[in-house]
Amino acid sequence: MTHPKDTMTVPAAPAHQADAQKAPNHVPLVEVTRDGLVESIHYGSLIALNKDGSTAASAGQPDAPMYPRSSLKPLQAVALLKAGLDIPEKLLALTAASHSGAEMHRSGAEEILKLHGLTEANLGNSTDLPYGVKEREEWLRAGNGPTQIAQNCSGKHASMTAVCVINGWPVEGYLHPQHPLQVLVRDTITELTGEEAAAVSTDGCGTPLFAHSLHGMARAYGRLAAADESSNEGKVAHAMRRYPEMVAGEGRDVTALMRAVPGLLAKDGFEGLQLVGLPDGTGVAVKISDGGDRARMPVTVEVLRRLGVDGGSLDSLQSPPVLGGGLPVGELRAAHIFSN
């Protein structure tokens, strides 16, 4: 197995960095109504790609660079498999997760560490409370505070440190962009998206964060979802679909979406990102410009329906109604602005 050389560096891209400062031409994607009046509008961009790379639907500026945030995790997981990670499927799903912080998630991250002679002290991610509302309340009632294991990216970080042990790379400093692990991650993301990173930053949990377009991310998710299960891409996709509760958690829309549509691959990301891959190789990428989490699913469901995904299976994923006095008086609905 070949590994990246320590001398490889993250390429400087001042021109791309300058381009990234330009605000994308986002368009209205989701309307919030109250008794027939449009009260609020969420802007954004989206794209759906067929397996052959042609565009099935689009809106806004899907080729503009943006930070995919946690929707990069399945791609990062592919890189970890390339580097020799070998763990049970349930733990591989956790590696690609933004988990709710339930006991099964925390114990899973601890198991990955234990399998490789590591502890929580080896993790470099930020500390946090569990991401899930129910999980956070239970955690606080038990008298707990923010920890690295409870933080929603702990599965990914546990596997990253494990890969360092497997390859004899230093665990300390594994988040540095020039660490062999992160060079491999960057190159894998470039390969799967089919495009070089337009900018480089640091994600909330501490990992290097690479800017790519919705177009490139949709391409990557289509590849993962259609990949043979014997490939690294297919292994990640299969693990996520088999254990959707590990990818997010009970009561989370990403988990519900994968359960509702057989073969569908889904992952969200902070700041209004939703990625979907279908088993025929179709890839979907949605970005809500204001980062509003409530707007992700209404537009994603509309795109899937336009792609011919069974409408009945998606009914349970409709957003909660807009309430007035505790009664439904409105809704979040997708704006009808898609172009083919």
GROMACS .gro file of C-alpha atoms in nm:
model
  340
    1MET     CA    1   0.000   0.000   0.000
    2THR     CA    2   0.138   0.340  -0.094
    3HIS     CA    3   0.103   0.644   0.125
    4PRO     CA    4   0.146   1.018   0.063
    5LYS     CA    5   0.493   1.157   0.122
    6ASP     CA    6   0.555   1.377   0.420
    7THR     CA    7   0.698   1.640   0.186
    8MET     CA    8   0.364   1.697   0.013
    9THR     CA    9   0.207   2.031   0.099
   10VAL     CA   10  -0.137   2.183   0.069
   11PRO     CA   11  -0.131   2.386  -0.254
   12ALA     CA   12  -0.171   2.761  -0.225
   13ALA     CA   13  -0.453   2.894  -0.439
   14PRO     CA   14  -0.472   3.272  -0.403
   15ALA     CA   15  -0.686   3.309  -0.716
   16HIS     CA   16  -0.939   3.059  -0.587
   17GLN     CA   17  -0.930   3.222  -0.245
   18ALA     CA   18  -1.017   3.553  -0.409
   19ASP     CA   19  -1.303   3.393  -0.603
   20ALA     CA   20  -1.434   3.245  -0.278
   21GLN     CA   21  -1.490   3.597  -0.145
   22LYS     CA   22  -1.757   3.665  -0.405
   23ALA     CA   23  -2.112   3.599  -0.285
   24PRO     CA   24  -2.277   3.325  -0.495
   25ASN     CA   25  -2.589   3.409  -0.693
   26HIS     CA   26  -2.828   3.220  -0.468
   27VAL     CA   27  -3.201   3.209  -0.545
   28PRO     CA   28  -3.515   3.147  -0.338
   29LEU     CA   29  -3.536   2.776  -0.252
   30VAL     CA   30  -3.781   2.754   0.039
   31GLU     CA   31  -4.078   2.969   0.137
   32VAL     CA   32  -4.225   2.990   0.486
   33THR     CA   33  -4.596   3.065   0.475
   34ARG     CA   34  -4.842   3.178   0.741
   35ASP     CA   35  -5.211   3.172   0.641
   36GLY     CA   36  -5.127   3.200   0.275
   37LEU     CA   37  -4.877   3.484   0.309
   38VAL     CA   38  -4.510   3.419   0.240
   39GLU     CA   39  -4.350   3.527   0.568
   40SER     CA   40  -3.987   3.426   0.511
   41ILE     CA   41  -3.768   3.305   0.226
   42HIS     CA   42  -3.456   3.088   0.242
   43TYR     CA   43  -3.217   3.139  -0.048
   44GLY     CA   44  -2.964   2.887  -0.172
   45SER     CA   45  -2.833   2.678  -0.459
   46LEU     CA   46  -2.868   2.314  -0.561
   47ILE     CA   47  -2.783   2.062  -0.827
   48ALA     CA   48  -2.885   1.708  -0.915
   49LEU     CA   49  -2.652   1.514  -1.146
   50ASN     CA   50  -2.730   1.205  -1.346
   51LYS     CA   51  -2.475   0.922  -1.340
   52ASP     CA   52  -2.334   1.037  -1.675
   53GLY     CA   53  -2.264   1.380  -1.530
   54SER     CA   54  -2.549   1.559  -1.703
   55THR     CA   55  -2.765   1.795  -1.500
   56ALA     CA   56  -3.108   1.670  -1.395
   57ALA     CA   57  -3.206   1.981  -1.199
   58SER     CA   58  -3.035   2.295  -1.077
   59ALA     CA   59  -3.095   2.631  -0.914
   60GLY     CA   60  -2.876   2.923  -0.816
   61GLN     CA   61  -2.501   2.888  -0.863
   62PRO     CA   62  -2.403   2.525  -0.791
   63ASP     CA   63  -2.050   2.573  -0.927
   64ALA     CA   64  -1.958   2.836  -0.669
   65PRO     CA   65  -1.706   2.724  -0.403
   66MET     CA   66  -1.844   2.658  -0.055
   67TYR     CA   67  -1.738   2.466   0.252
   68PRO     CA   68  -1.914   2.125   0.259
   69ARG     CA   69  -1.859   2.098   0.635
   70SER     CA   70  -1.968   1.759   0.775
   71SER     CA   71  -2.097   1.638   0.440
   72LEU     CA   72  -1.726   1.568   0.372
   73LYS     CA   73  -1.720   1.293   0.635
   74PRO     CA   74  -1.812   1.001   0.406
   75LEU     CA   75  -1.535   1.114   0.169
   76GLN     CA   76  -1.292   1.139   0.459
   77ALA     CA   77  -1.397   0.787   0.562
   78VAL     CA   78  -1.302   0.659   0.215
   79ALA     CA   79  -0.953   0.801   0.267
   80LEU     CA   80  -0.926   0.626   0.604
   81LEU     CA   81  -1.011   0.292   0.443
   82LYS     CA   82  -0.742   0.358   0.182
   83ALA     CA   83  -0.498   0.402   0.468
   84GLY     CA   84  -0.583   0.063   0.619
   85LEU     CA   85  -0.871   0.129   0.859
   86ASP     CA   86  -1.045  -0.202   0.927
   87ILE     CA   87  -1.333  -0.181   1.174
   88PRO     CA   88  -1.686  -0.329   1.194
   89GLU     CA   89  -1.947  -0.174   0.964
   90LYS     CA   90  -2.134  -0.015   1.252
   91LEU     CA   91  -1.821   0.171   1.356
   92LEU     CA   92  -1.745   0.267   0.995
   93ALA     CA   93  -2.088   0.430   0.978
   94LEU     CA   94  -1.997   0.620   1.295
   95THR     CA   95  -1.674   0.732   1.129
   96ALA     CA   96  -1.887   0.912   0.867
   97ALA     CA   97  -2.128   1.052   1.126
   98SER     CA   98  -2.240   1.376   1.281
   99HIS     CA   99  -2.392   1.177   1.562
  100SER     CA  100  -2.643   1.285   1.827
  101GLY     CA  101  -2.422   1.180   2.118
  102ALA     CA  102  -2.632   0.886   2.234
  103GLU     CA  103  -2.469   0.612   2.440
  104MET     CA  104  -2.427   0.394   2.129
  105HIS     CA  105  -2.235   0.676   1.960
  106ARG     CA  106  -2.011   0.754   2.255
  107SER     CA  107  -1.933   0.389   2.326
  108GLY     CA  108  -1.867   0.331   1.954
  109ALA     CA  109  -1.605   0.606   1.944
  110GLU     CA  110  -1.448   0.466   2.260
  111GLU     CA  111  -1.438   0.119   2.101
  112ILE     CA  112  -1.251   0.249   1.796
  113LEU     CA  113  -0.994   0.403   2.027
  114LYS     CA  114  -0.961   0.093   2.244
  115LEU     CA  115  -0.912  -0.132   1.941
  116HIS     CA  116  -0.600   0.068   1.856
  117GLY     CA  117  -0.458   0.124   2.204
  118LEU     CA  118  -0.581   0.482   2.225
  119THR     CA  119  -0.789   0.687   2.468
  120GLU     CA  120  -0.993   1.006   2.458
  121ALA     CA  121  -0.676   1.193   2.552
  122ASN     CA  122  -0.543   1.122   2.201
  123LEU     CA  123  -0.832   1.300   2.031
  124GLY     CA  124  -0.781   1.645   1.883
  125ASN     CA  125  -1.142   1.745   1.825
  126SER     CA  126  -1.318   2.020   2.016
  127THR     CA  127  -1.528   1.949   2.325
  128ASP     CA  128  -1.906   1.980   2.317
  129LEU     CA  129  -2.233   1.856   2.457
  130PRO     CA  130  -2.427   1.591   2.262
  131TYR     CA  131  -2.579   1.736   1.945
  132GLY     CA  132  -2.921   1.567   1.982
  133VAL     CA  133  -3.173   1.757   2.193
  134LYS     CA  134  -3.290   1.452   2.390
  135GLU     CA  135  -2.935   1.321   2.423
  136ARG     CA  136  -2.809   1.659   2.544
  137GLU     CA  137  -3.082   1.687   2.808
  138GLU     CA  138  -3.010   1.338   2.940
  139TRP     CA  139  -2.636   1.411   2.944
  140LEU     CA  140  -2.684   1.732   3.142
  141ARG     CA  141  -2.928   1.571   3.386
  142ALA     CA  142  -2.657   1.315   3.462
  143GLY     CA  143  -2.428   1.600   3.563
  144ASN     CA  144  -2.199   1.582   3.260
  145GLY     CA  145  -2.037   1.867   3.070
  146PRO     CA  146  -1.873   1.908   2.729
  147THR     CA  147  -1.633   1.629   2.627
  148GLN     CA  148  -1.457   1.520   2.311
  149ILE     CA  149  -1.637   1.185   2.301
  150ALA     CA  150  -1.979   1.354   2.325
  151GLN     CA  151  -1.892   1.593   2.041
  152ASN     CA  152  -2.067   1.493   1.718
  153CYS     CA  153  -1.744   1.428   1.522
  154SER     CA  154  -1.581   1.192   1.773
  155GLY     CA  155  -1.626   0.884   1.553
  156LYS     CA  156  -1.432   1.045   1.269
  157HIS     CA  157  -1.156   1.164   1.501
  158ALA     CA  158  -1.126   0.825   1.670
  159SER     CA  159  -1.079   0.661   1.330
  160MET     CA  160  -0.829   0.926   1.221
  161THR     CA  161  -0.611   0.857   1.525
  162ALA     CA  162  -0.651   0.483   1.462
  163VAL     CA  163  -0.519   0.521   1.107
  164CYS     CA  164  -0.214   0.702   1.245
  165VAL     CA  165  -0.140   0.403   1.469
  166ILE     CA  166  -0.192   0.159   1.182
  167ASN     CA  167   0.055   0.342   0.958
  168GLY     CA  168   0.310   0.443   1.220
  169TRP     CA  169   0.229   0.811   1.167
  170PRO     CA  170   0.243   1.046   1.466
  171VAL     CA  171  -0.091   1.073   1.643
  172GLU     CA  172   0.003   1.409   1.787
  173GLY     CA  173  -0.054   1.672   1.522
  174TYR     CA  174  -0.283   1.452   1.310
  175LEU     CA  175  -0.500   1.755   1.230
  176HIS     CA  176  -0.220   1.954   1.068
  177PRO     CA  177  -0.289   2.003   0.694
  178GLN     CA  178   0.056   1.865   0.605
  179HIS     CA  179   0.023   1.551   0.818
  180PRO     CA  180   0.032   1.243   0.589
  181LEU     CA  181  -0.323   1.156   0.694
  182GLN     CA  182  -0.466   1.494   0.596
  183VAL     CA  183  -0.273   1.498   0.268
  184LEU     CA  184  -0.435   1.163   0.184
  185VAL     CA  185  -0.778   1.298   0.286
  186ARG     CA  186  -0.733   1.604   0.065
  187ASP     CA  187  -0.624   1.397  -0.233
  188THR     CA  188  -0.915   1.155  -0.189
  189ILE     CA  189  -1.169   1.438  -0.176
  190THR     CA  190  -1.013   1.586  -0.490
  191GLU     CA  191  -1.042   1.249  -0.664
  192LEU     CA  192  -1.405   1.191  -0.566
  193THR     CA  193  -1.529   1.544  -0.642
  194GLY     CA  194  -1.325   1.574  -0.959
  195GLU     CA  195  -1.202   1.921  -0.863
  196GLU     CA  196  -0.922   2.086  -0.668
  197ALA     CA  197  -1.009   2.262  -0.344
  198ALA     CA  198  -1.091   2.629  -0.402
  199ALA     CA  199  -0.995   2.728  -0.048
  200VAL     CA  200  -0.873   2.570   0.274
  201SER     CA  201  -0.990   2.643   0.627
  202THR     CA  202  -1.054   2.461   0.956
  203ASP     CA  203  -1.383   2.292   1.042
  204GLY     CA  204  -1.555   2.338   1.376
  205CYS     CA  205  -1.412   2.013   1.511
  206GLY     CA  206  -1.057   2.103   1.406
  207THR     CA  207  -1.001   1.905   1.084
  208PRO     CA  208  -0.876   2.074   0.767
  209LEU     CA  209  -1.174   2.192   0.564
  210PHE     CA  210  -1.163   2.209   0.184
  211ALA     CA  211  -1.394   2.424  -0.026
  212HIS     CA  212  -1.564   2.253  -0.320
  213SER     CA  213  -1.868   2.321  -0.531
  214LEU     CA  214  -2.212   2.165  -0.499
  215HIS     CA  215  -2.146   2.022  -0.845
  216GLY     CA  216  -1.837   1.839  -0.724
  217MET     CA  217  -2.004   1.717  -0.406
  218ALA     CA  218  -2.305   1.583  -0.598
  219ARG     CA  219  -2.063   1.398  -0.827
  220ALA     CA  220  -1.888   1.245  -0.525
  221TYR     CA  221  -2.210   1.127  -0.358
  222GLY     CA  222  -2.333   0.972  -0.681
  223ARG     CA  223  -2.006   0.779  -0.703
  224LEU     CA  224  -2.030   0.659  -0.344
  225ALA     CA  225  -2.393   0.551  -0.373
  226ALA     CA  226  -2.336   0.353  -0.694
  227ALA     CA  227  -2.002   0.199  -0.596
  228ASP     CA  228  -1.951  -0.175  -0.568
  229GLU     CA  229  -1.962  -0.285  -0.205
  230SER     CA  230  -1.613  -0.434  -0.234
  231SER     CA  231  -1.461  -0.092  -0.305
  232ASN     CA  232  -1.370   0.160  -0.038
  233GLU     CA  233  -1.644   0.393  -0.160
  234GLY     CA  234  -1.897   0.112  -0.156
  235LYS     CA  235  -1.796  -0.001   0.191
  236VAL     CA  236  -1.861   0.344   0.334
  237ALA     CA  237  -2.196   0.378   0.155
  238HIS     CA  238  -2.310   0.031   0.258
  239ALA     CA  239  -2.218   0.088   0.623
  240MET     CA  240  -2.407   0.418   0.632
  241ARG     CA  241  -2.718   0.268   0.473
  242ARG     CA  242  -2.710  -0.037   0.697
  243TYR     CA  243  -2.666   0.167   1.016
  244PRO     CA  244  -2.835   0.504   0.950
  245GLU     CA  245  -2.890   0.551   1.323
  246MET     CA  246  -2.512   0.570   1.365
  247VAL     CA  247  -2.477   0.837   1.094
  248ALA     CA  248  -2.710   1.078   1.276
  249GLY     CA  249  -2.945   0.940   1.540
  250GLU     CA  250  -3.303   0.859   1.632
  251GLY     CA  251  -3.534   1.146   1.544
  252ARG     CA  252  -3.285   1.297   1.295
  253ASP     CA  253  -3.401   1.359   0.938
  254VAL     CA  254  -3.090   1.210   0.774
  255THR     CA  255  -3.149   0.879   0.952
  256ALA     CA  256  -3.519   0.889   0.859
  257LEU     CA  257  -3.440   0.964   0.494
  258MET     CA  258  -3.210   0.665   0.456
  259ARG     CA  259  -3.467   0.442   0.622
  260ALA     CA  260  -3.747   0.572   0.400
  261VAL     CA  261  -3.576   0.518   0.064
  262PRO     CA  262  -3.389   0.187   0.015
  263GLY     CA  263  -3.039   0.238  -0.123
  264LEU     CA  264  -3.036   0.613  -0.064
  265LEU     CA  265  -2.723   0.766   0.093
  266ALA     CA  266  -2.759   1.090   0.290
  267LYS     CA  267  -2.544   1.322   0.496
  268ASP     CA  268  -2.604   1.673   0.624
  269GLY     CA  269  -2.358   1.946   0.720
  270PHE     CA  270  -2.362   2.265   0.924
  271GLU     CA  271  -2.462   2.586   0.749
  272GLY     CA  272  -2.749   2.433   0.553
  273LEU     CA  273  -2.584   2.149   0.360
  274GLN     CA  274  -2.764   1.836   0.243
  275LEU     CA  275  -2.606   1.570   0.023
  276VAL     CA  276  -2.780   1.267  -0.125
  277GLY     CA  277  -2.666   0.981  -0.344
  278LEU     CA  278  -2.897   0.733  -0.517
  279PRO     CA  279  -2.798   0.376  -0.609
  280ASP     CA  280  -2.824   0.454  -0.983
  281GLY     CA  281  -2.542   0.706  -0.946
  282THR     CA  282  -2.753   1.020  -0.918
  283GLY     CA  283  -2.608   1.281  -0.683
  284VAL     CA  284  -2.789   1.572  -0.516
  285ALA     CA  285  -2.634   1.868  -0.333
  286VAL     CA  286  -2.825   2.147  -0.158
  287LYS     CA  287  -2.689   2.457   0.016
  288ILE     CA  288  -2.910   2.698   0.213
  289SER     CA  289  -2.732   3.033   0.201
  290ASP     CA  290  -2.829   3.155   0.548
  291GLY     CA  291  -2.735   2.821   0.706
  292GLY     CA  292  -3.096   2.759   0.812
  293ASP     CA  293  -3.126   2.394   0.905
  294ARG     CA  294  -3.506   2.390   0.876
  295ALA     CA  295  -3.487   2.458   0.502
  296ARG     CA  296  -3.267   2.160   0.405
  297MET     CA  297  -3.529   1.890   0.393
  298PRO     CA  298  -3.823   2.061   0.216
  299VAL     CA  299  -3.612   2.140  -0.089
  300THR     CA  300  -3.429   1.805  -0.080
  301VAL     CA  301  -3.759   1.617  -0.075
  302GLU     CA  302  -3.884   1.824  -0.370
  303VAL     CA  303  -3.571   1.746  -0.572
  304LEU     CA  304  -3.604   1.374  -0.497
  305ARG     CA  305  -3.965   1.377  -0.609
  306ARG     CA  306  -3.866   1.546  -0.933
  307LEU     CA  307  -3.612   1.268  -0.981
  308GLY     CA  308  -3.885   1.006  -0.951
  309VAL     CA  309  -3.818   0.883  -0.599
  310ASP     CA  310  -4.136   0.734  -0.452
  311GLY     CA  311  -4.335   1.026  -0.315
  312GLY     CA  312  -4.513   0.817  -0.053
  313SER     CA  313  -4.188   0.717   0.112
  314LEU     CA  314  -4.100   1.083   0.156
  315ASP     CA  315  -4.425   1.199   0.315
  316SER     CA  316  -4.297   1.146   0.668
  317LEU     CA  317  -4.006   1.381   0.599
  318GLN     CA  318  -4.214   1.691   0.548
  319SER     CA  319  -4.114   1.975   0.775
  320PRO     CA  320  -4.321   2.045   1.087
  321PRO     CA  321  -4.603   2.291   1.017
  322VAL     CA  322  -4.580   2.659   1.100
  323LEU     CA  323  -4.787   2.706   1.415
  324GLY     CA  324  -5.017   2.979   1.539
  325GLY     CA  325  -5.160   2.935   1.886
  326GLY     CA  326  -5.042   2.575   1.878
  327LEU     CA  327  -5.233   2.497   1.556
  328PRO     CA  328  -5.098   2.460   1.199
  329VAL     CA  329  -5.135   2.785   1.004
  330GLY     CA  330  -4.861   2.750   0.745
  331GLU     CA  331  -4.576   2.544   0.604
  332LEU     CA  332  -4.223   2.534   0.468
  333ARG     CA  333  -4.246   2.464   0.097
  334ALA     CA  334  -4.001   2.442  -0.188
  335ALA     CA  335  -4.005   2.737  -0.426
  336HIS     CA  336  -4.072   2.643  -0.788
  337ILE     CA  337  -3.758   2.778  -0.949
  338PHE     CA  338  -3.568   2.469  -1.062
  339SER     CA  339  -3.423   2.460  -1.414
  340ASN     CA  340  -3.329   2.154  -1.617
   0.00000   0.00000   0.00000
